[in-house]
mmCIF file with all atom_site columns, C-alpha atoms in Angstrom:
data_model
loop_
_atom_site.group_PDB
_atom_site.id
_atom_site.type_symbol
_atom_site.label_atom_id
_atom_site.label_alt_id
_atom_site.label_comp_id
_atom_site.label_asym_id
_atom_site.label_entity_id
_atom_site.label_seq_id
_atom_site.pdbx_PDB_ins_code
_atom_site.Cartn_x
_atom_site.Cartn_y
_atom_site.Cartn_z
_atom_site.occupancy
_atom_site.B_iso_or_equiv
_atom_site.pdbx_formal_charge
_atom_site.auth_seq_id
_atom_site.auth_comp_id
_atom_site.auth_asym_id
_atom_site.auth_atom_id
_atom_site.pdbx_PDB_model_num
ATOM 1  C CA . UNK A 1 1  ? -3.356  -6.872  -1.162  1.00 75.00 ? 1  UNK A CA 1
ATOM 2  C CA . UNK A 1 2  ? 0.160   -8.483  -0.195  1.00 78.00 ? 2  UNK A CA 1
ATOM 3  C CA . UNK A 1 3  ? 1.742   -7.908  -3.653  1.00 84.00 ? 3  UNK A CA 1
ATOM 4  C CA . UNK A 1 4  ? 1.146   -3.843  -2.414  1.00 83.00 ? 4  UNK A CA 1
ATOM 5  C CA . UNK A 1 5  ? 3.875   -4.879  0.317   1.00 83.00 ? 5  UNK A CA 1
ATOM 6  C CA . UNK A 1 6  ? 6.479   -7.250  -0.838  1.00 85.00 ? 6  UNK A CA 1
ATOM 7  C CA . UNK A 1 7  ? 6.121   -4.689  -4.682  1.00 87.00 ? 7  UNK A CA 1
ATOM 8  C CA . UNK A 1 8  ? 6.693   -1.639  -2.313  1.00 85.00 ? 8  UNK A CA 1
ATOM 9  C CA . UNK A 1 9  ? 9.290   -2.408  -0.500  1.00 85.00 ? 9  UNK A CA 1
ATOM 10 C CA . UNK A 1 10 ? 11.425  -4.784  -3.666  1.00 89.00 ? 10 UNK A CA 1
ATOM 11 C CA . UNK A 1 11 ? 10.807  -0.549  -5.245  1.00 87.00 ? 11 UNK A CA 1
ATOM 12 C CA . UNK A 1 12 ? 11.805  0.784   -2.565  1.00 84.00 ? 12 UNK A CA 1
ATOM 13 C CA . UNK A 1 13 ? 14.906  -0.958  -1.865  1.00 87.00 ? 13 UNK A CA 1
ATOM 14 C CA . UNK A 1 14 ? 15.737  -0.156  -6.030  1.00 91.00 ? 14 UNK A CA 1
ATOM 15 C CA . UNK A 1 15 ? 14.572  3.752   -4.962  1.00 87.00 ? 15 UNK A CA 1
ATOM 16 C CA . UNK A 1 16 ? 12.001  3.589   -7.350  1.00 89.00 ? 16 UNK A CA 1
ATOM 17 C CA . UNK A 1 17 ? 8.797   4.823   -5.355  1.00 84.00 ? 17 UNK A CA 1
ATOM 18 C CA . UNK A 1 18 ? 8.505   7.013   -7.930  1.00 87.00 ? 18 UNK A CA 1
ATOM 19 C CA . UNK A 1 19 ? 7.036   4.208   -10.415 1.00 90.00 ? 19 UNK A CA 1
ATOM 20 C CA . UNK A 1 20 ? 3.835   4.019   -9.108  1.00 86.00 ? 20 UNK A CA 1
ATOM 21 C CA . UNK A 1 21 ? 0.483   6.049   -8.454  1.00 88.00 ? 21 UNK A CA 1
ATOM 22 C CA . UNK A 1 22 ? 0.020   6.315   -4.551  1.00 85.00 ? 22 UNK A CA 1
ATOM 23 C CA . UNK A 1 23 ? -3.720  7.399   -5.177  1.00 86.00 ? 23 UNK A CA 1
ATOM 24 C CA . UNK A 1 24 ? -4.650  4.577   -6.796  1.00 89.00 ? 24 UNK A CA 1
ATOM 25 C CA . UNK A 1 25 ? -2.830  2.478   -4.974  1.00 86.00 ? 25 UNK A CA 1
ATOM 26 C CA . UNK A 1 26 ? -4.797  3.784   -1.889  1.00 86.00 ? 26 UNK A CA 1
ATOM 27 C CA . UNK A 1 27 ? -7.632  3.232   -3.928  1.00 89.00 ? 27 UNK A CA 1
ATOM 28 C CA . UNK A 1 28 ? -7.224  0.091   -4.399  1.00 88.00 ? 28 UNK A CA 1
ATOM 29 C CA . UNK A 1 29 ? -6.425  -1.419  -1.235  1.00 88.00 ? 29 UNK A CA 1
ATOM 30 C CA . UNK A 1 30 ? -9.822  0.577   -0.263  1.00 88.00 ? 30 UNK A CA 1
ATOM 31 C CA . UNK A 1 31 ? -11.651 -1.456  -2.125  1.00 92.00 ? 31 UNK A CA 1
ATOM 32 C CA . UNK A 1 32 ? -10.889 -3.924  -1.231  1.00 92.00 ? 32 UNK A CA 1
ATOM 33 C CA . UNK A 1 33 ? -12.098 -3.494  2.257   1.00 92.00 ? 33 UNK A CA 1
ATOM 34 C CA . UNK A 1 34 ? -15.256 -5.672  3.938   1.00 93.00 ? 34 UNK A CA 1
ATOM 35 C CA . UNK A 1 35 ? -17.389 -2.550  5.190   1.00 90.00 ? 35 UNK A CA 1
ATOM 36 C CA . UNK A 1 36 ? -19.656 -4.547  7.322   1.00 92.00 ? 36 UNK A CA 1
ATOM 37 C CA . UNK A 1 37 ? -17.085 -7.365  9.476   1.00 91.00 ? 37 UNK A CA 1
ATOM 38 C CA . UNK A 1 38 ? -13.933 -5.877  8.677   1.00 91.00 ? 38 UNK A CA 1
ATOM 39 C CA . UNK A 1 39 ? -10.626 -5.975  7.222   1.00 93.00 ? 39 UNK A CA 1
ATOM 40 C CA . UNK A 1 40 ? -9.301  -6.527  3.605   1.00 92.00 ? 40 UNK A CA 1
ATOM 41 C CA . UNK A 1 41 ? -9.532  -9.393  1.303   1.00 93.00 ? 41 UNK A CA 1
ATOM 42 C CA . UNK A 1 42 ? -6.823  -10.448 -1.513  1.00 92.00 ? 42 UNK A CA 1
ATOM 43 C CA . UNK A 1 43 ? -8.978  -8.480  -4.272  1.00 90.00 ? 43 UNK A CA 1
ATOM 44 C CA . UNK A 1 44 ? -12.565 -6.541  -4.216  1.00 92.00 ? 44 UNK A CA 1
ATOM 45 C CA . UNK A 1 45 ? -14.985 -9.455  -3.337  1.00 92.00 ? 45 UNK A CA 1
ATOM 46 C CA . UNK A 1 46 ? -13.127 -11.305 -1.976  1.00 94.00 ? 46 UNK A CA 1
ATOM 47 C CA . UNK A 1 47 ? -13.789 -12.672 1.018   1.00 95.00 ? 47 UNK A CA 1
ATOM 48 C CA . UNK A 1 48 ? -11.526 -10.446 4.177   1.00 95.00 ? 48 UNK A CA 1
ATOM 49 C CA . UNK A 1 49 ? -8.847  -12.428 5.468   1.00 94.00 ? 49 UNK A CA 1
ATOM 50 C CA . UNK A 1 50 ? -5.764  -11.725 8.365   1.00 94.00 ? 50 UNK A CA 1
ATOM 51 C CA . UNK A 1 51 ? -3.174  -12.105 5.967   1.00 92.00 ? 51 UNK A CA 1
ATOM 52 C CA . UNK A 1 52 ? -4.208  -9.616  3.926   1.00 92.00 ? 52 UNK A CA 1
ATOM 53 C CA . UNK A 1 53 ? -5.569  -7.024  5.973   1.00 92.00 ? 53 UNK A CA 1
ATOM 54 C CA . UNK A 1 54 ? -2.298  -6.670  7.071   1.00 92.00 ? 54 UNK A CA 1
ATOM 55 C CA . UNK A 1 55 ? -0.542  -6.793  4.661   1.00 89.00 ? 55 UNK A CA 1
ATOM 56 C CA . UNK A 1 56 ? -2.835  -4.367  2.614   1.00 87.00 ? 56 UNK A CA 1
ATOM 57 C CA . UNK A 1 57 ? -1.908  -2.094  5.690   1.00 89.00 ? 57 UNK A CA 1
ATOM 58 C CA . UNK A 1 58 ? 0.871   -2.662  6.451   1.00 89.00 ? 58 UNK A CA 1
ATOM 59 C CA . UNK A 1 59 ? 1.720   -1.254  1.686   1.00 85.00 ? 59 UNK A CA 1
ATOM 60 C CA . UNK A 1 60 ? -1.274  1.624   2.887   1.00 85.00 ? 60 UNK A CA 1
ATOM 61 C CA . UNK A 1 61 ? 1.263   2.873   5.518   1.00 85.00 ? 61 UNK A CA 1
ATOM 62 C CA . UNK A 1 62 ? 4.487   1.971   3.287   1.00 84.00 ? 62 UNK A CA 1
ATOM 63 C CA . UNK A 1 63 ? 2.514   4.415   1.223   1.00 86.00 ? 63 UNK A CA 1
ATOM 64 C CA . UNK A 1 64 ? 2.135   7.153   3.184   1.00 82.00 ? 64 UNK A CA 1
ATOM 65 C CA . UNK A 1 65 ? 5.444   6.855   4.711   1.00 82.00 ? 65 UNK A CA 1
ATOM 66 C CA . UNK A 1 66 ? 6.916   7.728   0.886   1.00 82.00 ? 66 UNK A CA 1
ATOM 67 C CA . UNK A 1 67 ? 4.305   10.533  -0.012  1.00 80.00 ? 67 UNK A CA 1
ATOM 68 C CA . UNK A 1 68 ? 5.211   11.418  3.052   1.00 79.00 ? 68 UNK A CA 1
ATOM 69 C CA . UNK A 1 69 ? 9.025   11.784  2.881   1.00 79.00 ? 69 UNK A CA 1
ATOM 70 C CA . UNK A 1 70 ? 8.261   13.337  -0.327  1.00 74.00 ? 70 UNK A CA 1
ATOM 71 C CA . UNK A 1 71 ? 6.502   16.175  1.491   1.00 72.00 ? 71 UNK A CA 1
ATOM 72 C CA . UNK A 1 72 ? 9.080   16.981  4.106   1.00 68.00 ? 72 UNK A CA 1
ATOM 73 C CA . UNK A 1 73 ? 12.368  16.766  1.288   1.00 69.00 ? 73 UNK A CA 1
ATOM 74 C CA . UNK A 1 74 ? 10.514  19.291  -0.391  1.00 59.00 ? 74 UNK A CA 1
ATOM 75 C CA . UNK A 1 75 ? 10.005  21.520  2.562   1.00 54.00 ? 75 UNK A CA 1
ATOM 76 C CA . UNK A 1 76 ? 12.952  20.690  4.729   1.00 51.00 ? 76 UNK A CA 1
ATOM 77 C CA . UNK A 1 77 ? 15.141  21.258  0.983   1.00 47.00 ? 77 UNK A CA 1
#
């Protein structure tokens, strides 16, 4: 999950966020959630930890911000 944040940050700097499939990335991040104890693991089926939860949420938020900016640019332009 931490890689979702690192890669999205790099793609954002390069102005290449369109290279990702936002729906699939969000689904992958959410698939690593622990439904009983909470948190996000580094991959589905592993134990959640604070590090991967923080960067998983940050990566998901980066995707949401990108989608929001695309939608706003379409409707504002």
